[in-house]
Short mmCIF file of C-alpha atoms in Angstrom, two decimals:
data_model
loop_
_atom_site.label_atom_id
_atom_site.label_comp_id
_atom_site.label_asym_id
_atom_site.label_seq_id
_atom_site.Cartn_x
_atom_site.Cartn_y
_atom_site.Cartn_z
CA UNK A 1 73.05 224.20 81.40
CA UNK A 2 72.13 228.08 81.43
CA UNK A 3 73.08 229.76 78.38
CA UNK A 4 74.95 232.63 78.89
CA UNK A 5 77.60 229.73 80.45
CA UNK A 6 77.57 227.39 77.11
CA UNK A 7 77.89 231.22 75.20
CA UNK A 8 80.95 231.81 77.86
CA UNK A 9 82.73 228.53 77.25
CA UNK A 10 81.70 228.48 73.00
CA UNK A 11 84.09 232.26 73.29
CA UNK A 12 86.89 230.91 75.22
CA UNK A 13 87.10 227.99 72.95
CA UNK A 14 87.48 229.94 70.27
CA UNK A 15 89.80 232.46 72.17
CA UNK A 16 92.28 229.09 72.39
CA UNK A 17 91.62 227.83 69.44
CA UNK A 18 90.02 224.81 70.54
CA UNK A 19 87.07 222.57 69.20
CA UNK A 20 85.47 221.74 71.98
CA UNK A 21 83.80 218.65 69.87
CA UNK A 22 87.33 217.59 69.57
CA UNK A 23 88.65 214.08 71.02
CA UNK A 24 92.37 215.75 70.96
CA UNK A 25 91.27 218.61 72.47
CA UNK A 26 89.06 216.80 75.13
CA UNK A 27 91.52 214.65 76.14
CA UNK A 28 93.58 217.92 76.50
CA UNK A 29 90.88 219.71 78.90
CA UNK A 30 91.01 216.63 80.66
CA UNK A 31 94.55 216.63 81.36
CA UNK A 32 94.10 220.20 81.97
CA UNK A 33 91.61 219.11 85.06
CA UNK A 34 93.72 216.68 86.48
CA UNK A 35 96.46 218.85 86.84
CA UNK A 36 94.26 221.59 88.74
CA UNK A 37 92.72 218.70 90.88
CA UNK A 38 96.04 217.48 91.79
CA UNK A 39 97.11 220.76 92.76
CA UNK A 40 94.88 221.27 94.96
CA UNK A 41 95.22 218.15 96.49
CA UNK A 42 99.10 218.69 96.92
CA UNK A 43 98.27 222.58 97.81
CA UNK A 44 94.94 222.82 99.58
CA UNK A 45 96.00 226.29 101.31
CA UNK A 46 97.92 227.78 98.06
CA UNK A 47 95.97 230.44 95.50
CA UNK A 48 94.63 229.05 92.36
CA UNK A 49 97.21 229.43 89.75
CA UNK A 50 94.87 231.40 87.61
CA UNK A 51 97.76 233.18 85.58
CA UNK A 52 98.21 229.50 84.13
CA UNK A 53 96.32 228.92 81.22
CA UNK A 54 96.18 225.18 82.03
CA UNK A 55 94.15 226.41 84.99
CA UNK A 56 91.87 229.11 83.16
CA UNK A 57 90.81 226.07 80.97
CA UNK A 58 90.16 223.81 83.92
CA UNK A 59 88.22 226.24 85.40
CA UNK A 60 86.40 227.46 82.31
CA UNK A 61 85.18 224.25 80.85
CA UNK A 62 84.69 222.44 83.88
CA UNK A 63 84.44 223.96 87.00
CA UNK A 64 82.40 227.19 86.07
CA UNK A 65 79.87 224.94 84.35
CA UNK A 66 79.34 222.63 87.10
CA UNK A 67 79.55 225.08 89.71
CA UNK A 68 76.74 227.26 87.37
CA UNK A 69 74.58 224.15 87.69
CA UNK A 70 74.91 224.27 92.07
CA UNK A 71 74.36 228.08 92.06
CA UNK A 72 71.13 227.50 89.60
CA UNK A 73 69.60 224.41 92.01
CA UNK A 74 70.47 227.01 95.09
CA UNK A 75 68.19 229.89 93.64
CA UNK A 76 65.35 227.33 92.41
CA UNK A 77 64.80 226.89 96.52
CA UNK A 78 65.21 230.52 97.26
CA UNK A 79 64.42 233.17 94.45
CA UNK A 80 60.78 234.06 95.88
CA UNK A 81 62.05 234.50 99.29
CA UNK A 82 64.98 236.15 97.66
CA UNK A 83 62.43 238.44 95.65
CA UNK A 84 60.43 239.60 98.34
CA UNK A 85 63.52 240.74 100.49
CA UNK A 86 63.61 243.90 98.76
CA UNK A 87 67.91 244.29 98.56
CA UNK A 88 69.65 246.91 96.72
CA UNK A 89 73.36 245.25 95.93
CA UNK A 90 74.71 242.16 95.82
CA UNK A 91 78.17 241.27 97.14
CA UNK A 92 80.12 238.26 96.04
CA UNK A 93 83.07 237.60 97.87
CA UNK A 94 85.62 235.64 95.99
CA UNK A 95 83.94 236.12 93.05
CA UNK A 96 86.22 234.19 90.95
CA UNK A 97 84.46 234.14 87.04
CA UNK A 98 81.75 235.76 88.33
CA UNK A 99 79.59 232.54 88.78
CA UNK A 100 77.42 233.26 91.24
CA UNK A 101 76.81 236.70 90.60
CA UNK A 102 76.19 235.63 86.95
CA UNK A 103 73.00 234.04 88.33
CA UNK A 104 71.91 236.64 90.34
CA UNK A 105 71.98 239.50 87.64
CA UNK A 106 68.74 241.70 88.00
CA UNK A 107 67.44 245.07 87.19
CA UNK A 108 67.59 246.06 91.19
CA UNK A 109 70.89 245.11 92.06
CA UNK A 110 73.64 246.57 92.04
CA UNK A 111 76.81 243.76 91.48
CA UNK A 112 79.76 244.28 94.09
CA UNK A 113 82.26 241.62 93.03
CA UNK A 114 85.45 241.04 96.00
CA UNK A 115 87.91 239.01 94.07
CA UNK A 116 92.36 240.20 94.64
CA UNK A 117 93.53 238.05 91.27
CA UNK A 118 93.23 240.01 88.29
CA UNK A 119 93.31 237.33 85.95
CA UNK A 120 89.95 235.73 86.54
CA UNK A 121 88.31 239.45 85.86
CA UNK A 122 90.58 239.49 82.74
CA UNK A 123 88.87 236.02 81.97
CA UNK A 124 84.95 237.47 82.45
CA UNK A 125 85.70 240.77 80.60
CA UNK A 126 86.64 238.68 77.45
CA UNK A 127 84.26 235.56 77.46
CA UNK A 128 81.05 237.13 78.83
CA UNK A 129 78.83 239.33 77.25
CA UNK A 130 77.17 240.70 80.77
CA UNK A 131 80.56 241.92 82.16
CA UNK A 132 79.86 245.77 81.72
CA UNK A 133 77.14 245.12 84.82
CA UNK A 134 79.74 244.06 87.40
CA UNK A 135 82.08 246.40 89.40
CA UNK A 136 84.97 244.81 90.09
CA UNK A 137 87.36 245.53 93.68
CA UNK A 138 90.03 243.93 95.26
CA UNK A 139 89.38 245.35 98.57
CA UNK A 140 86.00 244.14 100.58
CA UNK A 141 83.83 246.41 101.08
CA UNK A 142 83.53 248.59 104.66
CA UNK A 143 80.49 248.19 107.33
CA UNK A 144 79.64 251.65 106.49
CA UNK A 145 78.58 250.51 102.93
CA UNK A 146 76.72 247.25 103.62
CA UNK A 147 74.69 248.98 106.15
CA UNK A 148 73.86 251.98 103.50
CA UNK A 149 72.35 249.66 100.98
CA UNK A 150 70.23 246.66 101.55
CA UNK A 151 72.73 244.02 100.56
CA UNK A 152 72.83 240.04 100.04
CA UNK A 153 76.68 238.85 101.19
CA UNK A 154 77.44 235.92 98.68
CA UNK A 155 80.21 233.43 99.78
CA UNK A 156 80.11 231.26 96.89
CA UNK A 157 83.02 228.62 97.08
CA UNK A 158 84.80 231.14 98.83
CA UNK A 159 84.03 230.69 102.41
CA UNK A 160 85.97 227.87 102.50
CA UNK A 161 89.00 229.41 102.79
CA UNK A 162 88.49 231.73 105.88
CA UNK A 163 88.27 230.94 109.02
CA UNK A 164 85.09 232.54 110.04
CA UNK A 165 82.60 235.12 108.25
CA UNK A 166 84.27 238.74 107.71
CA UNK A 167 82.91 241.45 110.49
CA UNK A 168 81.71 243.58 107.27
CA UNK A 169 78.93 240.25 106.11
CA UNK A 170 77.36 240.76 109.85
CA UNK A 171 75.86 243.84 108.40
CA UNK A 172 73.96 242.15 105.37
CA UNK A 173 70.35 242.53 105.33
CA UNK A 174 71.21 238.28 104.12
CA UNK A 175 73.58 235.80 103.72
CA UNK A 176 73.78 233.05 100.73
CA UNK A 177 76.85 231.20 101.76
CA UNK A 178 76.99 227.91 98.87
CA UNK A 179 80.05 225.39 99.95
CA UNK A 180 81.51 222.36 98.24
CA UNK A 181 79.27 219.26 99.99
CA UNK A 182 82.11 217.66 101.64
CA UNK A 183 81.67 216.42 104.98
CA UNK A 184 84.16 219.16 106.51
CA UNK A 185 82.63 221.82 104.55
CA UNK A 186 79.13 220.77 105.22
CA UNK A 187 79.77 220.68 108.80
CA UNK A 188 81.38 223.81 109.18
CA UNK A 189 78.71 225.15 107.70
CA UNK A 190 76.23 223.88 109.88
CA UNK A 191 78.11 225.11 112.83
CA UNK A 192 77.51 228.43 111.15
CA UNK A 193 74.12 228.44 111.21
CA UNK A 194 74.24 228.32 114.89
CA UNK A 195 76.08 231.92 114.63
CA UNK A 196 73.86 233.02 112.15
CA UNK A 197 70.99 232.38 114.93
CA UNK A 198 72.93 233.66 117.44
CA UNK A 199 73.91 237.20 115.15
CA UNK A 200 69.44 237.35 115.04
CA UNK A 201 69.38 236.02 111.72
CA UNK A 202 66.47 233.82 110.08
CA UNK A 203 67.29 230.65 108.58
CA UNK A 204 64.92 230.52 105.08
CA UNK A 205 66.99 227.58 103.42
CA UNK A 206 67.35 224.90 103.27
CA UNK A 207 66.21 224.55 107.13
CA UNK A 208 62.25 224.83 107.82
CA UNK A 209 62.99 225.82 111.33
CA UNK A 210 65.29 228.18 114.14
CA UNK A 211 65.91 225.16 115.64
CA UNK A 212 68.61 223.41 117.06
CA UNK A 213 70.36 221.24 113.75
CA UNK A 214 69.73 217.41 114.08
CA UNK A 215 72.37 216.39 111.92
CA UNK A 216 74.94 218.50 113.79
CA UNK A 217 74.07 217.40 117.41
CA UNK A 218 73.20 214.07 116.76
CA UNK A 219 75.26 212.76 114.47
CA UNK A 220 78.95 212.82 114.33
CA UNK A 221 79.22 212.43 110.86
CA UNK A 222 76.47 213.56 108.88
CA UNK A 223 75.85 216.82 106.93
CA UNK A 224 73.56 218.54 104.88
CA UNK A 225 73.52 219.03 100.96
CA UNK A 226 71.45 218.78 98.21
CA UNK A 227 71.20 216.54 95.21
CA UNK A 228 71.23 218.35 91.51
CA UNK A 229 70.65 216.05 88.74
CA UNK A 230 72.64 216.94 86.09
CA UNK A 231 72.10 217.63 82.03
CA UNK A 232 75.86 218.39 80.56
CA UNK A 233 76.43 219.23 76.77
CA UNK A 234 77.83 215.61 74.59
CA UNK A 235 81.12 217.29 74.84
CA UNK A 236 81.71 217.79 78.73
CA UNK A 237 80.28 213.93 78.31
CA UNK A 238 83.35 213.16 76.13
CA UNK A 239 85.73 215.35 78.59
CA UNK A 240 84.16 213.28 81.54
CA UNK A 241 85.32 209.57 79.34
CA UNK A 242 89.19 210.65 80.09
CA UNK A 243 88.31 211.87 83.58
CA UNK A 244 88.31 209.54 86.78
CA UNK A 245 85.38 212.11 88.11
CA UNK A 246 81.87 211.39 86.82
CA UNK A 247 78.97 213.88 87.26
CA UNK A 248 75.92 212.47 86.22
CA UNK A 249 74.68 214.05 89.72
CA UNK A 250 76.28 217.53 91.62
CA UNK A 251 76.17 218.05 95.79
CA UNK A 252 75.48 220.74 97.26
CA UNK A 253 75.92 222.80 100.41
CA UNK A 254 74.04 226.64 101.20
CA UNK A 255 72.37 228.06 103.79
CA UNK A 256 70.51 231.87 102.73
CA UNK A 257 69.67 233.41 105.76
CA UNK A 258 68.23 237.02 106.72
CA UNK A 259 68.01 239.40 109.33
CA UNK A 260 64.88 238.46 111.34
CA UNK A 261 63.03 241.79 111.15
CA UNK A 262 62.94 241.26 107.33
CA UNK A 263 62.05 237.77 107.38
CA UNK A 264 58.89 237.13 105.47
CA UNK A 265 55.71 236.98 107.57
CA UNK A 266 54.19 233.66 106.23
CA UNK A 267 57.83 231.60 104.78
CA UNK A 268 56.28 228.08 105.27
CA UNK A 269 53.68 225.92 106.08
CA UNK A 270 53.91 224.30 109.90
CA UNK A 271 54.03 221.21 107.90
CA UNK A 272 56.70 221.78 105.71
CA UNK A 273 59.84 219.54 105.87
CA UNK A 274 62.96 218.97 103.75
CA UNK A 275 64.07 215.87 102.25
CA UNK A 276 67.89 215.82 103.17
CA UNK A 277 69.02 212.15 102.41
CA UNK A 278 68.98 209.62 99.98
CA UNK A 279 66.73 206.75 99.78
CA UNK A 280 68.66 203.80 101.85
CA UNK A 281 67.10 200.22 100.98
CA UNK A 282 66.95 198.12 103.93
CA UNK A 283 66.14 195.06 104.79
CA UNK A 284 62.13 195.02 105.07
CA UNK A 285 61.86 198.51 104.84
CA UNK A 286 63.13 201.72 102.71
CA UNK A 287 64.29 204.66 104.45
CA UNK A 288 65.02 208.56 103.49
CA UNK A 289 66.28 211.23 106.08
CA UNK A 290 64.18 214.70 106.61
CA UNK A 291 64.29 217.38 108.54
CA UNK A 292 61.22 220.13 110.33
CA UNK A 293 62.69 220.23 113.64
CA UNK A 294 65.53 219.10 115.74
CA UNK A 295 65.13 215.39 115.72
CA UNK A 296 66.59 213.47 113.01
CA UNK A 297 63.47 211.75 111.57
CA UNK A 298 63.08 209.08 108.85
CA UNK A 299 60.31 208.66 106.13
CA UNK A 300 60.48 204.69 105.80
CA UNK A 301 58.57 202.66 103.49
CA UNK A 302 57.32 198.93 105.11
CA UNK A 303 58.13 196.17 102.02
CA UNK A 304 55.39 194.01 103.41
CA UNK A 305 53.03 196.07 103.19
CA UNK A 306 54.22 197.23 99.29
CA UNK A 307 54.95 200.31 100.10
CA UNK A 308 57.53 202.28 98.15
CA UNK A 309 58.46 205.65 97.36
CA UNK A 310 61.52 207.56 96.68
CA UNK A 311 61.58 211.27 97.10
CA UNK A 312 64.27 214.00 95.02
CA UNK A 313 67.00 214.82 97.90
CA UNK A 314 66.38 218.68 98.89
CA UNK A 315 63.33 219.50 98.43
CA UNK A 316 60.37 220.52 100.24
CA UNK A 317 57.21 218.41 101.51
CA UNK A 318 53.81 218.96 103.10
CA UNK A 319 54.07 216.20 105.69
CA UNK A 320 51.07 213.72 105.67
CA UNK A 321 48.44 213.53 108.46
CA UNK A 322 48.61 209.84 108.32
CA UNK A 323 51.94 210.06 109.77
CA UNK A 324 52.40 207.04 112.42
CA UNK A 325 55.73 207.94 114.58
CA UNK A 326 58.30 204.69 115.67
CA UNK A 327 61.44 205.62 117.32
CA UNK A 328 62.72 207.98 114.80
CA UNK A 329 60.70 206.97 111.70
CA UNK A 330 57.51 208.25 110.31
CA UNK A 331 55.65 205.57 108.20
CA UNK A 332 53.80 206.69 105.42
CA UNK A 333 51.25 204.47 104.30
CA UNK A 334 49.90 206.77 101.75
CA UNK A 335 53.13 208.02 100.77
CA UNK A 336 54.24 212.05 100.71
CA UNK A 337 52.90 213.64 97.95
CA UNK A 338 55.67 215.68 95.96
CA UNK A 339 55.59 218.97 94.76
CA UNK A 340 56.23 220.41 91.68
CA UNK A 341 59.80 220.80 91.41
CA UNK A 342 62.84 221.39 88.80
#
């Protein structure tokens, strides 16, 4: 887990007086969780109660730190592209405690932080050491000012309560829009991507190509996210024991997009795909869904001929040459070597 979370969550422990190494106070963060889950559940269009101090803990010790963990597997796909964009500010839109924009703290941005409840800013300004770099408003920003500064529009768990994209985000240099991976959320976001072409954006991530999305036109069901593997401190472990939710692995939904006249010259290799399924075991044969082009395509693995490889959901390939094509499956005799990768 990064840091400057574990320092955040170490302050507001002591800030409540909790011991976070605690079985008492565990099982009280737990209860805590539940109660924020099942409001949402019960609620799904209602504000977070974030006045609640119930709530603040939920969010603090669970959500913030596994959310953290998404945001961190998001950038590990797209920080060189992001480097070589050359923006200016950074606005995160909903910014709630600050998580993305947390992550995305550098020298050359400025940080633009949209969020109307006072009480999560309260919350930053008194657990995190880096709040003195944020500007905090209530209000979102105007189209004069994203089109006066090179600017990345961050919708980071936010999105998913509007309707469509704000008029102001259409005048980003780029978009990093990071959703919960449910299969509503994941589709809706796929749709998006379509208006993102349409706007004369560039799709960098996850998608390898401008094309049409295969999971969105030929599947009624699917949708893409990514798989983060997860390493949690013993004592979100010990939360986790009095919590029906188990996160030994995270989902994840994004799409970082930019305007196509800044698009890098040279983003990927004409062979590049991305692995966006699990490995399915089937009978005589193991399968795993990627993606380079419209089609949805299969690796798949033939058992009789002992062939057998699994592949980390998300990331990027070089496709083989040995590739042999049947119906919607590419065999791979040789199997697809695998990059370095976090």
């Amino acid at each position: 887990m990064h840091p400057a979370i574990l320092e955040i969550c170490e302050k507001a422990a002591q800030h409540w007086g909790l011991n976070l190494n605690s079985e008492k106070d565990q099982r009280k963060i737990a209860q805590n969780i539940l109660q924020l889950s099942d409001f949402f559940i019960q609620s799904p269009d209602s504000s977070t109660p974030w006045e609640k101090t119930w709530a603040q803990q939920a969010y603090v010790f669970y959500y913030l730190p596994l959310n953290s963990l998404r945001v961190v597997r998001v950038l590990d796909h797209i920080q060189k592209d992001l480097d070589r964009i050359e923006l200016k500010q950074v606005v995160d839109f909903g910014a709630g405690l600050a998580t993305a924009a947390r992550l995305l703290i550098n020298d050359r941005y400025n940080l633009r932080l949209i969020e109307h409840e006072m009480a999560p800013q309260k919350l930053v300004r008194q657990f995190d050491p880096q709040a003195d770099r944020y500007n905090w408003f209530q209000q979102p920003p105007l189209k004069s000012e994203i089109q006066a500064s090179p600017t990345l529009s961050c919708f980071s768990y936010s999105l998913t309560e509007l309707k469509e994209l704000p008029a102001w985000a259409w005048e980003s240099r780029a978009l990093l829009i990071i959703e919960p991976s449910t299969q509503q959320d994941g589709r809706k976001l796929m749709q998006l991507r379509e208006q993102m072409l349409g706007q004369g954006y560039h799709i960098l991530a996850p998608c390898t190509h401008q094309l049409p999305c295969p999971l969105l036109h030929q599947s009624k069901n699917d949708w893409c996210h990514d798989r983060v593997h997860t390493q949690l401190p013993e004592w979100m472990h010990k939360i986790e024991d009095h919590l029906p939710m188990k996160n030994h692995t995270l989902t994840v939904s994004y799409i970082f997009a930019v305007q196509k006249k800044y698009a890098p010259k040279q983003n990927l290799l004409p062979s590049a795909a991305r692995v966006t399924g699990d490995l399915l075991k089937e009978k005589g044969k193991d399968r795993q869904l990627f993606c380079r082009g419209p089609e949805r395509e299969f690796f798949a693995w033939m058992h009789k001929n002992g062939e057998h490889q699994e592949i980390p959901r998300g990331i990027l390939v070089d496709l083989p040459e040995n590739l042999q094509k049947v119906s919607n499956e590419c065999r791979v005799p040789a199997g697809v070597e695998i990059p370095n990768h976090k």
